[in-house]
mmCIF file of C-alpha atoms in Angstrom:
data_model
loop_
_atom_site.group_PDB
_atom_site.id
_atom_site.type_symbol
_atom_site.label_atom_id
_atom_site.label_comp_id
_atom_site.label_asym_id
_atom_site.label_seq_id
_atom_site.Cartn_x
_atom_site.Cartn_y
_atom_site.Cartn_z
ATOM 1 C CA UNK A 1 119.748 36.916 -26.923
ATOM 2 C CA UNK A 2 120.242 39.223 -23.970
ATOM 3 C CA UNK A 3 120.491 37.497 -20.606
ATOM 4 C CA UNK A 4 119.026 39.457 -17.725
ATOM 5 C CA UNK A 5 120.309 39.563 -14.174
ATOM 6 C CA UNK A 6 117.803 38.985 -11.383
ATOM 7 C CA UNK A 7 117.878 42.697 -10.514
ATOM 8 C CA UNK A 8 117.168 43.631 -14.137
ATOM 9 C CA UNK A 9 114.364 41.081 -14.294
ATOM 10 C CA UNK A 10 112.745 42.506 -11.176
ATOM 11 C CA UNK A 11 112.652 45.983 -12.695
ATOM 12 C CA UNK A 12 111.110 44.628 -15.903
ATOM 13 C CA UNK A 13 108.551 42.658 -13.892
ATOM 14 C CA UNK A 14 107.709 45.698 -11.775
ATOM 15 C CA UNK A 15 107.181 48.099 -14.676
ATOM 16 C CA UNK A 16 105.335 45.500 -16.768
ATOM 17 C CA UNK A 17 103.026 44.512 -13.907
ATOM 18 C CA UNK A 18 102.075 48.140 -13.299
ATOM 19 C CA UNK A 19 101.244 48.570 -16.989
ATOM 20 C CA UNK A 20 99.361 45.241 -17.047
ATOM 21 C CA UNK A 21 97.301 46.347 -14.033
ATOM 22 C CA UNK A 22 96.454 49.676 -15.651
ATOM 23 C CA UNK A 23 95.597 48.427 -19.148
ATOM 24 C CA UNK A 24 94.710 44.714 -19.096
ATOM 25 C CA UNK A 25 93.948 43.170 -15.700
ATOM 26 C CA UNK A 26 90.266 42.814 -14.895
ATOM 27 C CA UNK A 27 89.217 43.826 -18.404
ATOM 28 C CA UNK A 28 87.317 42.170 -21.240
ATOM 29 C CA UNK A 29 88.281 42.918 -24.846
ATOM 30 C CA UNK A 30 86.227 42.261 -27.957
ATOM 31 C CA UNK A 31 88.493 42.041 -30.994
ATOM 32 C CA UNK A 32 86.675 42.574 -34.302
ATOM 33 C CA UNK A 33 88.633 41.294 -37.286
ATOM 34 C CA UNK A 34 88.488 40.305 -40.932
ATOM 35 C CA UNK A 35 87.874 36.608 -41.556
ATOM 36 C CA UNK A 36 87.026 35.673 -45.116
ATOM 37 C CA UNK A 37 86.354 32.064 -44.094
ATOM 38 C CA UNK A 38 83.120 32.962 -42.281
ATOM 39 C CA UNK A 39 79.849 34.286 -43.620
ATOM 40 C CA UNK A 40 79.882 38.055 -43.709
ATOM 41 C CA UNK A 41 83.674 38.196 -43.661
ATOM 42 C CA UNK A 42 83.813 39.523 -40.110
ATOM 43 C CA UNK A 43 84.376 37.715 -36.811
ATOM 44 C CA UNK A 44 85.193 38.618 -33.228
ATOM 45 C CA UNK A 45 86.888 37.203 -30.151
ATOM 46 C CA UNK A 46 86.177 38.014 -26.513
ATOM 47 C CA UNK A 47 89.366 37.920 -24.398
ATOM 48 C CA UNK A 48 89.535 38.249 -20.612
ATOM 49 C CA UNK A 49 92.693 39.253 -18.730
ATOM 50 C CA UNK A 50 93.183 38.659 -15.012
ATOM 51 C CA UNK A 51 96.022 39.154 -12.548
ATOM 52 C CA UNK A 52 96.427 35.382 -12.317
ATOM 53 C CA UNK A 53 97.528 35.210 -15.992
ATOM 54 C CA UNK A 54 100.558 37.468 -15.555
ATOM 55 C CA UNK A 55 103.122 35.152 -13.958
ATOM 56 C CA UNK A 56 102.751 32.426 -16.558
ATOM 57 C CA UNK A 57 103.385 34.956 -19.321
ATOM 58 C CA UNK A 58 106.675 36.050 -17.709
ATOM 59 C CA UNK A 59 108.316 32.617 -17.658
ATOM 60 C CA UNK A 60 109.596 33.348 -14.139
ATOM 61 C CA UNK A 61 109.304 30.929 -11.221
ATOM 62 C CA UNK A 62 109.404 32.183 -7.637
ATOM 63 C CA UNK A 63 110.575 29.907 -4.851
ATOM 64 C CA UNK A 64 108.262 31.351 -2.206
ATOM 65 C CA UNK A 65 104.904 29.600 -1.875
ATOM 66 C CA UNK A 66 103.091 32.495 -3.529
ATOM 67 C CA UNK A 67 100.241 31.852 -5.925
ATOM 68 C CA UNK A 68 99.976 33.723 -9.231
ATOM 69 C CA UNK A 69 97.864 36.552 -7.794
ATOM 70 C CA UNK A 70 100.248 37.122 -4.891
ATOM 71 C CA UNK A 71 103.217 37.046 -7.281
ATOM 72 C CA UNK A 72 101.521 39.724 -9.383
ATOM 73 C CA UNK A 73 101.000 41.970 -6.349
ATOM 74 C CA UNK A 74 104.619 41.492 -5.339
ATOM 75 C CA UNK A 75 105.686 42.587 -8.825
ATOM 76 C CA UNK A 76 103.456 45.678 -8.639
ATOM 77 C CA UNK A 77 104.761 46.577 -5.186
ATOM 78 C CA UNK A 78 108.384 45.882 -6.160
ATOM 79 C CA UNK A 79 108.717 43.328 -3.344
ATOM 80 C CA UNK A 80 110.384 40.445 -5.182
ATOM 81 C CA UNK A 81 113.616 39.019 -3.820
ATOM 82 C CA UNK A 82 116.404 38.459 -6.406
ATOM 83 C CA UNK A 83 117.524 35.300 -4.615
ATOM 84 C CA UNK A 84 114.107 33.696 -5.086
ATOM 85 C CA UNK A 85 113.760 34.209 -8.838
ATOM 86 C CA UNK A 86 114.260 31.192 -11.078
ATOM 87 C CA UNK A 87 114.735 31.285 -14.870
ATOM 88 C CA UNK A 88 114.193 28.401 -17.265
ATOM 89 C CA UNK A 89 117.401 26.666 -18.320
ATOM 90 C CA UNK A 90 116.527 26.841 -22.026
ATOM 91 C CA UNK A 91 116.614 30.652 -22.099
ATOM 92 C CA UNK A 92 112.880 31.093 -22.674
ATOM 93 C CA UNK A 93 112.515 33.333 -19.613
ATOM 94 C CA UNK A 94 115.010 35.828 -21.047
ATOM 95 C CA UNK A 95 113.127 35.855 -24.354
ATOM 96 C CA UNK A 96 109.841 36.551 -22.570
ATOM 97 C CA UNK A 97 111.355 39.295 -20.424
ATOM 98 C CA UNK A 98 112.615 41.042 -23.569
ATOM 99 C CA UNK A 99 109.054 41.512 -24.893
ATOM 100 C CA UNK A 100 107.110 41.719 -21.620
ATOM 101 C CA UNK A 101 107.266 45.559 -21.622
ATOM 102 C CA UNK A 102 105.283 45.576 -24.906
ATOM 103 C CA UNK A 103 102.489 43.340 -23.634
ATOM 104 C CA UNK A 104 100.228 45.952 -22.037
ATOM 105 C CA UNK A 105 99.953 47.968 -25.248
ATOM 106 C CA UNK A 106 99.197 45.159 -27.687
ATOM 107 C CA UNK A 107 95.387 45.526 -27.535
ATOM 108 C CA UNK A 108 95.535 49.288 -27.973
ATOM 109 C CA UNK A 109 97.542 49.510 -31.200
ATOM 110 C CA UNK A 110 97.477 47.961 -34.655
ATOM 111 C CA UNK A 111 97.866 44.183 -34.435
ATOM 112 C CA UNK A 112 97.064 40.948 -36.222
ATOM 113 C CA UNK A 113 95.167 37.833 -35.189
ATOM 114 C CA UNK A 114 95.200 34.276 -36.540
ATOM 115 C CA UNK A 115 94.435 30.636 -35.789
ATOM 116 C CA UNK A 116 97.269 28.735 -34.118
ATOM 117 C CA UNK A 117 99.145 26.236 -36.260
ATOM 118 C CA UNK A 118 100.178 24.394 -33.064
ATOM 119 C CA UNK A 119 103.873 24.467 -33.925
ATOM 120 C CA UNK A 120 104.973 24.281 -30.292
ATOM 121 C CA UNK A 121 104.257 21.102 -28.334
ATOM 122 C CA UNK A 122 104.491 23.014 -25.034
ATOM 123 C CA UNK A 123 101.858 25.612 -25.924
ATOM 124 C CA UNK A 124 98.196 24.753 -26.360
ATOM 125 C CA UNK A 125 96.853 28.023 -27.772
ATOM 126 C CA UNK A 126 93.796 28.234 -30.015
ATOM 127 C CA UNK A 127 94.876 31.479 -31.641
ATOM 128 C CA UNK A 128 97.465 34.233 -31.378
ATOM 129 C CA UNK A 129 97.439 38.013 -31.494
ATOM 130 C CA UNK A 130 100.602 39.950 -32.230
ATOM 131 C CA UNK A 131 101.790 43.477 -32.884
ATOM 132 C CA UNK A 132 102.584 44.432 -36.476
ATOM 133 C CA UNK A 133 106.142 45.431 -35.508
ATOM 134 C CA UNK A 134 106.865 41.734 -34.897
ATOM 135 C CA UNK A 135 107.870 42.106 -31.263
ATOM 136 C CA UNK A 136 105.603 39.485 -29.732
ATOM 137 C CA UNK A 137 102.910 36.843 -30.089
ATOM 138 C CA UNK A 138 100.303 36.359 -27.369
ATOM 139 C CA UNK A 139 98.689 32.926 -27.319
ATOM 140 C CA UNK A 140 94.998 32.709 -26.353
ATOM 141 C CA UNK A 141 93.065 29.613 -25.325
ATOM 142 C CA UNK A 142 89.334 29.043 -24.914
ATOM 143 C CA UNK A 143 88.808 27.675 -21.415
ATOM 144 C CA UNK A 144 85.842 27.599 -19.041
ATOM 145 C CA UNK A 145 83.609 29.546 -21.441
ATOM 146 C CA UNK A 146 86.075 32.412 -21.877
ATOM 147 C CA UNK A 147 89.240 33.147 -23.838
ATOM 148 C CA UNK A 148 92.344 33.793 -21.742
ATOM 149 C CA UNK A 149 96.049 34.475 -22.445
ATOM 150 C CA UNK A 150 98.254 31.400 -21.988
ATOM 151 C CA UNK A 151 101.563 32.177 -23.673
ATOM 152 C CA UNK A 152 103.886 35.057 -24.545
ATOM 153 C CA UNK A 153 106.428 34.496 -27.302
ATOM 154 C CA UNK A 154 109.323 36.616 -28.508
ATOM 155 C CA UNK A 155 108.385 35.954 -32.095
ATOM 156 C CA UNK A 156 106.347 37.442 -34.922
ATOM 157 C CA UNK A 157 102.747 36.307 -34.944
ATOM 158 C CA UNK A 158 103.307 35.318 -38.575
ATOM 159 C CA UNK A 159 105.272 32.267 -37.377
ATOM 160 C CA UNK A 160 102.473 31.016 -35.136
ATOM 161 C CA UNK A 161 99.282 31.300 -37.172
ATOM 162 C CA UNK A 162 97.802 29.866 -40.347
ATOM 163 C CA UNK A 163 97.132 33.323 -41.747
ATOM 164 C CA UNK A 164 97.344 36.844 -40.354
ATOM 165 C CA UNK A 165 94.004 38.641 -40.248
ATOM 166 C CA UNK A 166 93.585 42.392 -39.965
ATOM 167 C CA UNK A 167 91.873 43.801 -36.876
ATOM 168 C CA UNK A 168 89.111 46.343 -37.509
ATOM 169 C CA UNK A 169 88.524 47.528 -33.965
ATOM 170 C CA UNK A 170 88.823 46.638 -30.295
ATOM 171 C CA UNK A 171 86.282 47.371 -27.571
ATOM 172 C CA UNK A 172 86.963 47.020 -23.865
ATOM 173 C CA UNK A 173 85.297 47.273 -20.475
ATOM 174 C CA UNK A 174 85.930 46.343 -16.885
ATOM 175 C CA UNK A 175 84.792 42.827 -15.988
ATOM 176 C CA UNK A 176 82.609 44.322 -13.257
ATOM 177 C CA UNK A 177 80.955 47.018 -15.410
ATOM 178 C CA UNK A 178 79.020 45.164 -18.063
ATOM 179 C CA UNK A 179 77.507 48.051 -19.996
ATOM 180 C CA UNK A 180 80.423 50.468 -20.119
ATOM 181 C CA UNK A 181 82.183 49.484 -23.338
ATOM 182 C CA UNK A 182 84.650 51.843 -24.982
ATOM 183 C CA UNK A 183 86.510 51.676 -28.272
ATOM 184 C CA UNK A 184 90.237 51.430 -27.497
ATOM 185 C CA UNK A 185 91.489 50.850 -31.045
ATOM 186 C CA UNK A 186 90.111 51.322 -34.547
ATOM 187 C CA UNK A 187 91.720 51.027 -37.956
ATOM 188 C CA UNK A 188 90.163 53.926 -39.815
ATOM 189 C CA UNK A 189 91.519 52.697 -43.161
ATOM 190 C CA UNK A 190 89.585 49.430 -43.208
ATOM 191 C CA UNK A 191 86.870 49.623 -40.540
ATOM 192 C CA UNK A 192 84.261 50.485 -43.182
ATOM 193 C CA UNK A 193 84.690 46.921 -44.542
ATOM 194 C CA UNK A 194 83.460 45.292 -41.324
ATOM 195 C CA UNK A 195 80.048 43.646 -41.168
ATOM 196 C CA UNK A 196 78.692 44.929 -37.868
ATOM 197 C CA UNK A 197 75.603 42.692 -38.042
ATOM 198 C CA UNK A 198 77.614 39.714 -36.781
ATOM 199 C CA UNK A 199 78.726 41.563 -33.630
ATOM 200 C CA UNK A 200 77.167 41.379 -30.159
ATOM 201 C CA UNK A 201 74.293 43.807 -29.648
ATOM 202 C CA UNK A 202 76.185 45.961 -27.156
ATOM 203 C CA UNK A 203 78.980 46.506 -29.695
ATOM 204 C CA UNK A 204 76.655 47.073 -32.671
ATOM 205 C CA UNK A 205 75.037 49.911 -30.767
ATOM 206 C CA UNK A 206 78.409 51.604 -30.291
ATOM 207 C CA UNK A 207 79.764 50.924 -33.771
ATOM 208 C CA UNK A 208 80.689 54.002 -35.773
ATOM 209 C CA UNK A 209 82.224 53.985 -39.217
#
């Protein structure tokens, strides 16, 4: 396990926050995936990313009295002070920093999804998504009528779910622009298997095989 200096961590946080802002923050994603346990064999999840989620995913504590949104802006603006960064003693922060640069791209490339097997007493995620190159697992929890990211793990998603399920396609829009969905990922090899009738109306209307 590589151990990062505070200066190295700040550069990772800066670059990752910029990418998070550009690709995830303030966006809703509908993930359409294969699920043989449900009628029709197709299911979907609606995941919302906000700036307030970012700090928790990094594993970094900051000694200033800055809330999660302020911390995110400080990362974007490269205004963090090395002397105020705090890492967890168990090394988890270093593990998270190693995969943080991959986070912003996970919804835009081939990935898997699966129900959490709850194998970590410190993480209460309902399900995980993870890239097929086994870099990371992103834990998602249903809270306050929406699904939000709650954990980032330096571990293959295979180790965190009951069964990996293939993703057919991903649609995304800005939280503030309800009708402007766009397809940001599609698996052309298997998308024809999906049952579009189980999808929300706004996605069915956009669905192309």
